[in-house]
């Protein structure tokens, strides 16, 4: 294990906060890439993506799942990506109030919001390296993204399992099915069970609708972050989904990120120029692969000096 990874594992919240800040400010530095390589090579935990429409209750659910994880002796980290939802004015502030119930001195828990909006490369460009780092430290990493079609697929490209959150009486499930999103999640949860019969009806409707599709066996649960009802069962379902999540998916996730990172920095032509190179060296981490491809592309761009010789 590298010194940097060891320091991160022993350094508690301040060390993790420093590393995540570094990912945002110096994403392509050699020092950052060395740490990412070490984290990628020594995963400790697994990751779960939570997705669903704005306001469905993802952050509230993350909050109770964090507590459930700690009560079962697991260490846990959570990232909310693109919390700039117009409804609640962003998860950061909203979450701060809810998360105040968690013990700030507990190093077994870490929560962080990251603004992905407007960033090139989408949600995973930033969240994937953050999740890799957190997985090297915590037993369980929860990644919350607002689902608006594309982010469901993006989150499936970076976490071991995906949980779709559905609002009771919203008709969301029908929309998800039309958009083909129901193929993405490994489990579904109808939130706000305390609202009564509507939540159970939503679960039954979803079960019926899925019965004629390939997602027929998707586990569906109902729970309330407010009353705590069903939270233990949802946590059990998360653990069994993670227990059967294929580890091979992780190299696909790395490749997915590599492609997004190169495409955001060098465009689709850049990616097609190096994709063979990137794929051939399957043994290295996506981060080292990025560095190598980036160097190759930068070198070929510097050959463009001839432009100066073109008469004005
Ligand atoms: N009745 C009830 N309300 C809930 C429950 N969970 C969340 N809410 C409410 O639903 C609203 C949205 O909750 P959030 O947890 O912020 O939802 P979110 O999906 O994270 O929202 P965005 O991050 O903005 O997409 C808040 O007003 C919560 O108080 C629940 O279990 N029962
Ligand atoms: Mg939220």
Short mmCIF file of C-alpha atoms and ligand atoms in Angstrom, two decimals:
data_model
loop_
_atom_site.label_atom_id
_atom_site.label_comp_id
_atom_site.label_asym_id
_atom_site.label_seq_id
_atom_site.Cartn_x
_atom_site.Cartn_y
_atom_site.Cartn_z
CA UNK A 1 0.00 0.00 0.00
CA UNK A 2 1.30 3.49 -0.76
CA UNK A 3 1.98 6.02 2.00
CA UNK A 4 -0.70 8.31 0.64
CA UNK A 5 -3.38 5.61 0.84
CA UNK A 6 -2.30 4.61 4.32
CA UNK A 7 -2.46 8.25 5.46
CA UNK A 8 -5.92 8.52 3.95
CA UNK A 9 -7.13 5.40 5.75
CA UNK A 10 -5.76 6.59 9.07
CA UNK A 11 -6.53 10.28 8.68
CA UNK A 12 -10.29 10.27 9.32
CA UNK A 13 -12.61 12.91 7.92
CA UNK A 14 -10.01 15.70 7.40
CA UNK A 15 -7.83 13.43 5.24
CA UNK A 16 -10.78 12.30 3.12
CA UNK A 17 -11.97 15.90 2.70
CA UNK A 18 -8.47 16.95 1.55
CA UNK A 19 -8.27 14.15 -1.01
CA UNK A 20 -11.72 14.86 -2.45
CA UNK A 21 -10.87 18.57 -2.72
CA UNK A 22 -7.71 17.57 -4.58
CA UNK A 23 -9.77 15.48 -7.01
CA UNK A 24 -11.74 18.61 -7.87
CA UNK A 25 -8.81 21.03 -8.12
CA UNK A 26 -5.97 18.81 -9.43
CA UNK A 27 -7.81 15.94 -11.09
CA UNK A 28 -5.06 15.18 -13.64
CA UNK A 29 -1.97 15.58 -11.43
CA UNK A 30 0.54 12.77 -11.09
CA UNK A 31 0.11 12.85 -7.31
CA UNK A 32 -3.66 12.51 -7.66
CA UNK A 33 -3.28 9.71 -10.18
CA UNK A 34 -0.84 7.82 -7.92
CA UNK A 35 -3.36 7.89 -5.10
CA UNK A 36 -6.22 6.89 -7.41
CA UNK A 37 -4.15 3.95 -8.67
CA UNK A 38 -3.48 2.80 -5.12
CA UNK A 39 -7.17 3.17 -4.16
CA UNK A 40 -8.30 1.35 -7.31
CA UNK A 41 -5.94 -1.54 -6.60
CA UNK A 42 -7.05 -1.93 -2.96
CA UNK A 43 -10.83 -1.67 -2.77
CA UNK A 44 -12.23 -2.30 0.69
CA UNK A 45 -15.92 -1.75 0.20
CA UNK A 46 -18.68 -1.70 -2.38
CA UNK A 47 -20.76 1.06 -3.89
CA UNK A 48 -24.48 1.63 -4.34
CA UNK A 49 -25.93 4.29 -6.63
CA UNK A 50 -29.24 5.86 -5.58
CA UNK A 51 -31.12 7.50 -8.36
CA UNK A 52 -34.63 8.84 -8.90
CA UNK A 53 -36.47 12.06 -9.71
CA UNK A 54 -35.94 15.32 -7.77
CA UNK A 55 -37.59 15.31 -4.36
CA UNK A 56 -38.34 11.58 -4.25
CA UNK A 57 -36.49 11.34 -0.95
CA UNK A 58 -33.03 10.09 -1.93
CA UNK A 59 -31.08 12.25 0.53
CA UNK A 60 -33.47 11.40 3.36
CA UNK A 61 -33.02 7.73 2.56
CA UNK A 62 -29.23 8.09 2.42
CA UNK A 63 -29.40 9.65 5.86
CA UNK A 64 -31.26 6.72 7.42
CA UNK A 65 -29.15 4.19 5.51
CA UNK A 66 -26.00 5.80 6.93
CA UNK A 67 -27.33 5.26 10.43
CA UNK A 68 -28.45 1.72 9.62
CA UNK A 69 -24.97 0.91 8.26
CA UNK A 70 -23.27 2.25 11.39
CA UNK A 71 -25.65 0.33 13.66
CA UNK A 72 -24.57 -2.83 11.83
CA UNK A 73 -20.91 -2.00 12.40
CA UNK A 74 -20.16 -0.96 8.82
CA UNK A 75 -18.21 2.15 7.90
CA UNK A 76 -19.95 4.22 5.27
CA UNK A 77 -19.39 7.17 2.95
CA UNK A 78 -21.93 9.08 0.88
CA UNK A 79 -21.59 11.46 -2.07
CA UNK A 80 -24.45 13.51 -3.49
CA UNK A 81 -23.64 14.44 -7.07
CA UNK A 82 -25.19 17.46 -8.74
CA UNK A 83 -27.28 18.44 -5.78
CA UNK A 84 -28.32 21.64 -7.55
CA UNK A 85 -31.90 20.45 -7.84
CA UNK A 86 -34.26 23.35 -8.44
CA UNK A 87 -36.82 21.96 -6.01
CA UNK A 88 -34.89 21.94 -2.78
CA UNK A 89 -32.19 24.42 -3.71
CA UNK A 90 -29.54 21.74 -3.49
CA UNK A 91 -28.89 18.82 -1.25
CA UNK A 92 -26.01 20.52 0.53
CA UNK A 93 -28.08 22.79 2.73
CA UNK A 94 -31.04 20.48 2.98
CA UNK A 95 -28.77 17.62 3.91
CA UNK A 96 -26.86 19.59 6.46
CA UNK A 97 -29.99 19.95 8.57
CA UNK A 98 -30.88 16.27 8.26
CA UNK A 99 -27.33 15.05 8.70
CA UNK A 100 -26.90 17.04 11.89
CA UNK A 101 -28.34 14.00 13.65
CA UNK A 102 -25.15 12.08 12.80
CA UNK A 103 -22.18 12.13 15.19
CA UNK A 104 -19.57 14.51 13.68
CA UNK A 105 -16.71 12.85 15.57
CA UNK A 106 -17.50 9.42 14.09
CA UNK A 107 -14.74 8.64 11.56
CA UNK A 108 -16.75 5.68 10.28
CA UNK A 109 -19.05 8.00 8.38
CA UNK A 110 -18.31 10.60 5.71
CA UNK A 111 -20.72 12.69 3.66
CA UNK A 112 -19.93 15.03 0.82
CA UNK A 113 -21.82 16.91 -1.93
CA UNK A 114 -20.20 17.55 -5.30
CA UNK A 115 -21.58 19.91 -7.92
CA UNK A 116 -21.36 18.21 -11.30
CA UNK A 117 -23.65 20.57 -13.16
CA UNK A 118 -22.01 22.21 -16.13
CA UNK A 119 -18.98 19.98 -15.87
CA UNK A 120 -17.72 18.30 -18.99
CA UNK A 121 -17.97 14.54 -18.93
CA UNK A 122 -21.11 14.44 -16.80
CA UNK A 123 -21.76 13.04 -13.38
CA UNK A 124 -19.25 10.21 -13.51
CA UNK A 125 -16.26 12.37 -14.50
CA UNK A 126 -16.01 13.61 -10.94
CA UNK A 127 -18.01 11.08 -8.96
CA UNK A 128 -16.23 7.97 -10.18
CA UNK A 129 -12.76 8.89 -8.89
CA UNK A 130 -14.38 10.08 -5.63
CA UNK A 131 -16.21 6.76 -5.28
CA UNK A 132 -12.99 4.83 -5.99
CA UNK A 133 -11.18 6.73 -3.23
CA UNK A 134 -14.04 6.28 -0.77
CA UNK A 135 -14.33 2.57 -1.55
CA UNK A 136 -10.70 2.15 -0.53
CA UNK A 137 -11.61 3.42 2.94
CA UNK A 138 -15.25 2.59 3.77
CA UNK A 139 -17.21 -0.68 3.70
CA UNK A 140 -20.10 0.91 1.85
CA UNK A 141 -20.26 3.97 -0.42
CA UNK A 142 -23.60 5.53 -1.36
CA UNK A 143 -23.71 7.76 -4.44
CA UNK A 144 -26.83 9.91 -4.88
CA UNK A 145 -27.65 11.40 -8.28
CA UNK A 146 -30.80 13.09 -9.51
CA UNK A 147 -32.31 10.86 -12.14
CA UNK A 148 -33.30 12.55 -15.34
CA UNK A 149 -32.82 9.71 -17.78
CA UNK A 150 -29.15 9.93 -18.53
CA UNK A 151 -27.87 9.84 -14.98
CA UNK A 152 -29.46 6.43 -14.35
CA UNK A 153 -27.30 4.97 -17.05
CA UNK A 154 -24.29 6.97 -15.93
CA UNK A 155 -24.55 5.78 -12.36
CA UNK A 156 -24.90 2.19 -13.55
CA UNK A 157 -21.53 2.79 -15.21
CA UNK A 158 -19.82 3.52 -11.90
CA UNK A 159 -21.34 1.68 -8.93
CA UNK A 160 -21.59 -2.02 -8.04
CA UNK A 161 -25.39 -1.83 -7.72
CA UNK A 162 -28.09 0.73 -8.48
CA UNK A 163 -31.24 1.46 -6.49
CA UNK A 164 -34.06 3.37 -8.13
CA UNK A 165 -36.24 5.49 -5.82
CA UNK A 166 -39.87 5.94 -6.78
CA UNK A 167 -42.35 8.47 -5.43
CA UNK A 168 -45.77 7.10 -4.43
CA UNK A 169 -48.69 8.13 -6.66
CA UNK A 170 -46.39 9.86 -9.16
CA UNK A 171 -46.79 7.71 -12.25
CA UNK A 172 -42.98 7.73 -12.37
CA UNK A 173 -42.68 3.99 -12.88
CA UNK A 174 -44.62 4.22 -16.12
CA UNK A 175 -42.33 6.99 -17.32
CA UNK A 176 -39.27 4.98 -16.34
CA UNK A 177 -40.55 1.98 -18.24
CA UNK A 178 -41.24 4.03 -21.35
CA UNK A 179 -37.74 5.48 -21.16
CA UNK A 180 -36.25 2.00 -20.83
CA UNK A 181 -34.72 2.93 -17.48
CA UNK A 182 -36.20 -0.05 -15.63
CA UNK A 183 -33.44 -2.21 -17.08
CA UNK A 184 -30.84 -0.23 -15.15
CA UNK A 185 -31.58 -0.74 -11.42
CA UNK A 186 -30.78 -3.81 -9.33
CA UNK A 187 -33.50 -2.91 -6.86
CA UNK A 188 -36.36 -0.41 -6.55
CA UNK A 189 -37.70 1.36 -3.50
CA UNK A 190 -40.99 3.22 -3.17
CA UNK A 191 -40.30 6.05 -0.71
CA UNK A 192 -42.50 7.86 1.83
CA UNK A 193 -44.41 4.76 2.97
CA UNK A 194 -45.78 6.87 5.84
CA UNK A 195 -48.02 8.58 3.28
CA UNK A 196 -50.17 5.44 3.45
CA UNK A 197 -51.82 3.26 0.85
CA UNK A 198 -50.34 5.20 -2.12
CA UNK A 199 -46.85 3.75 -1.53
CA UNK A 200 -48.08 0.16 -1.41
CA UNK A 201 -50.19 0.74 -4.50
CA UNK A 202 -47.19 2.15 -6.35
CA UNK A 203 -45.19 -0.97 -5.46
CA UNK A 204 -48.01 -3.28 -6.61
CA UNK A 205 -48.45 -1.33 -9.86
CA UNK A 206 -44.75 -1.54 -10.55
CA UNK A 207 -44.72 -5.27 -9.86
CA UNK A 208 -47.61 -5.80 -12.30
CA UNK A 209 -46.04 -3.63 -14.97
CA UNK A 210 -42.68 -5.37 -14.67
CA UNK A 211 -44.21 -8.86 -14.77
CA UNK A 212 -44.30 -8.76 -18.57
CA UNK A 213 -40.74 -7.45 -18.92
CA UNK A 214 -37.21 -8.76 -18.51
CA UNK A 215 -37.00 -6.93 -15.18
CA UNK A 216 -39.70 -9.23 -13.77
CA UNK A 217 -37.59 -10.31 -10.80
CA UNK A 218 -36.45 -6.82 -9.76
CA UNK A 219 -36.70 -6.64 -5.95
CA UNK A 220 -39.20 -3.92 -4.94
CA UNK A 221 -39.41 -2.51 -1.42
CA UNK A 222 -41.43 0.13 0.33
CA UNK A 223 -39.93 2.28 3.08
CA UNK A 224 -40.14 5.56 4.93
CA UNK A 225 -37.13 7.65 5.88
CA UNK A 226 -39.44 9.60 8.16
CA UNK A 227 -40.89 6.76 10.25
CA UNK A 228 -38.07 4.28 9.66
CA UNK A 229 -40.55 1.68 8.37
CA UNK A 230 -38.96 -0.85 6.03
CA UNK A 231 -35.45 0.65 6.28
CA UNK A 232 -33.91 -2.54 7.73
CA UNK A 233 -35.42 -4.61 4.90
CA UNK A 234 -34.15 -2.16 2.28
CA UNK A 235 -30.69 -2.39 3.83
CA UNK A 236 -30.84 -6.20 3.71
CA UNK A 237 -31.87 -5.98 0.04
CA UNK A 238 -28.93 -3.65 -0.66
CA UNK A 239 -26.51 -6.09 0.97
CA UNK A 240 -27.84 -9.05 -1.02
CA UNK A 241 -27.69 -7.08 -4.24
CA UNK A 242 -24.07 -6.13 -3.52
CA UNK A 243 -23.23 -9.72 -2.56
CA UNK A 244 -24.18 -10.89 -6.04
CA UNK A 245 -22.88 -7.85 -7.99
CA UNK A 246 -20.31 -9.12 -10.50
CA UNK A 247 -16.82 -7.82 -9.69
CA UNK A 248 -15.94 -7.83 -13.40
CA UNK A 249 -18.18 -4.80 -13.82
CA UNK A 250 -15.46 -2.73 -12.17
CA UNK A 251 -13.14 -2.80 -15.16
CA UNK A 252 -16.07 -1.72 -17.37
CA UNK A 253 -16.64 1.17 -14.96
CA UNK A 254 -13.01 2.18 -15.31
CA UNK A 255 -13.21 2.09 -19.07
CA UNK A 256 -16.48 4.04 -19.04
CA UNK A 257 -14.79 6.77 -16.97
CA UNK A 258 -11.66 6.74 -19.16
CA UNK A 259 -13.73 7.24 -22.27
CA UNK A 260 -15.72 10.09 -20.66
CA UNK A 261 -12.53 11.76 -19.39
CA UNK A 262 -10.66 11.56 -22.71
CA UNK A 263 -13.75 12.63 -24.67
CA UNK A 264 -14.34 15.62 -22.40
CA UNK A 265 -10.69 16.73 -22.71
CA UNK A 266 -9.94 15.81 -26.35
CA UNK A 267 -13.29 15.19 -28.04
CA UNK A 268 -14.53 12.12 -29.83
CA UNK A 269 -11.64 12.27 -32.32
CA UNK A 270 -9.23 12.19 -29.40
CA UNK A 271 -10.95 9.11 -28.05
CA UNK A 272 -10.97 7.30 -31.37
CA UNK A 273 -7.24 8.08 -31.74
CA UNK A 274 -6.31 6.44 -28.42
CA UNK A 275 -9.09 3.93 -27.76
CA UNK A 276 -6.99 1.05 -29.09
CA UNK A 277 -4.13 2.17 -26.88
CA UNK A 278 -6.43 2.50 -23.88
CA UNK A 279 -8.02 -0.89 -24.37
CA UNK A 280 -4.84 -2.79 -25.10
CA UNK A 281 -3.23 -2.14 -21.75
CA UNK A 282 -6.02 -3.80 -19.82
CA UNK A 283 -3.83 -4.46 -16.81
CA UNK A 284 -3.23 -0.85 -15.81
CA UNK A 285 -5.72 1.29 -13.92
CA UNK A 286 -8.02 3.67 -15.82
CA UNK A 287 -6.19 6.58 -14.20
CA UNK A 288 -2.72 5.57 -15.38
CA UNK A 289 -4.24 4.77 -18.74
CA UNK A 290 -5.69 8.28 -18.80
CA UNK A 291 -2.28 9.78 -18.06
CA UNK A 292 -0.62 7.78 -20.83
CA UNK A 293 -3.32 8.60 -23.40
CA UNK A 294 -3.28 12.25 -22.37
CA UNK A 295 0.50 12.45 -22.86
CA UNK A 296 0.22 10.83 -26.28
CA UNK A 297 -2.52 13.22 -27.36
CA UNK A 298 -0.69 16.27 -26.01
CA UNK A 299 2.45 15.24 -27.92
CA UNK A 300 0.52 14.90 -31.15
CA UNK A 301 -1.16 18.26 -30.57
CA UNK A 302 2.22 19.91 -30.08
CA UNK A 303 3.13 18.72 -33.58
CA UNK A 304 0.61 21.29 -34.78
CA UNK A 305 3.39 23.94 -34.60
CA UNK A 306 3.27 24.05 -38.39
CA UNK A 307 0.18 26.25 -38.06
CA UNK A 308 2.56 29.17 -37.37
CA UNK A 309 4.10 28.60 -40.79
CA UNK A 310 0.81 29.11 -42.61
CA UNK A 311 0.93 32.58 -44.28
CA UNK A 312 -1.52 35.05 -42.70
N1 LIG B 1 -43.61 12.03 4.30
C1 LIG B 1 -42.35 11.81 3.96
N2 LIG B 1 -41.64 12.78 3.38
C2 LIG B 1 -40.35 12.53 3.04
C3 LIG B 1 -39.74 11.27 3.28
N3 LIG B 1 -38.48 11.31 2.82
C4 LIG B 1 -38.29 12.55 2.31
N4 LIG B 1 -39.41 13.29 2.44
C5 LIG B 1 -39.60 14.70 2.03
O1 LIG B 1 -39.45 14.82 0.63
C6 LIG B 1 -38.75 16.02 0.31
C7 LIG B 1 -37.53 15.70 -0.53
O2 LIG B 1 -36.64 14.91 0.20
P1 LIG B 1 -35.13 14.72 -0.19
O3 LIG B 1 -34.59 13.65 0.67
O4 LIG B 1 -34.41 16.02 -0.21
O5 LIG B 1 -35.30 14.21 -1.69
P2 LIG B 1 -34.18 14.06 -2.84
O6 LIG B 1 -34.66 12.99 -3.71
O7 LIG B 1 -32.84 13.92 -2.21
O8 LIG B 1 -34.27 15.47 -3.53
P3 LIG B 1 -33.22 16.12 -4.57
O9 LIG B 1 -31.83 15.84 -4.06
O10 LIG B 1 -33.56 17.56 -4.54
O11 LIG B 1 -33.50 15.48 -5.88
C8 LIG B 1 -38.40 16.70 1.65
O12 LIG B 1 -39.34 17.68 1.89
C9 LIG B 1 -38.50 15.58 2.64
O13 LIG B 1 -38.86 16.02 3.92
C10 LIG B 1 -40.54 10.26 3.94
O14 LIG B 1 -40.12 9.13 4.20
N5 LIG B 1 -41.84 10.59 4.22
MG1 LIG B 2 -31.01 14.95 -2.52
#
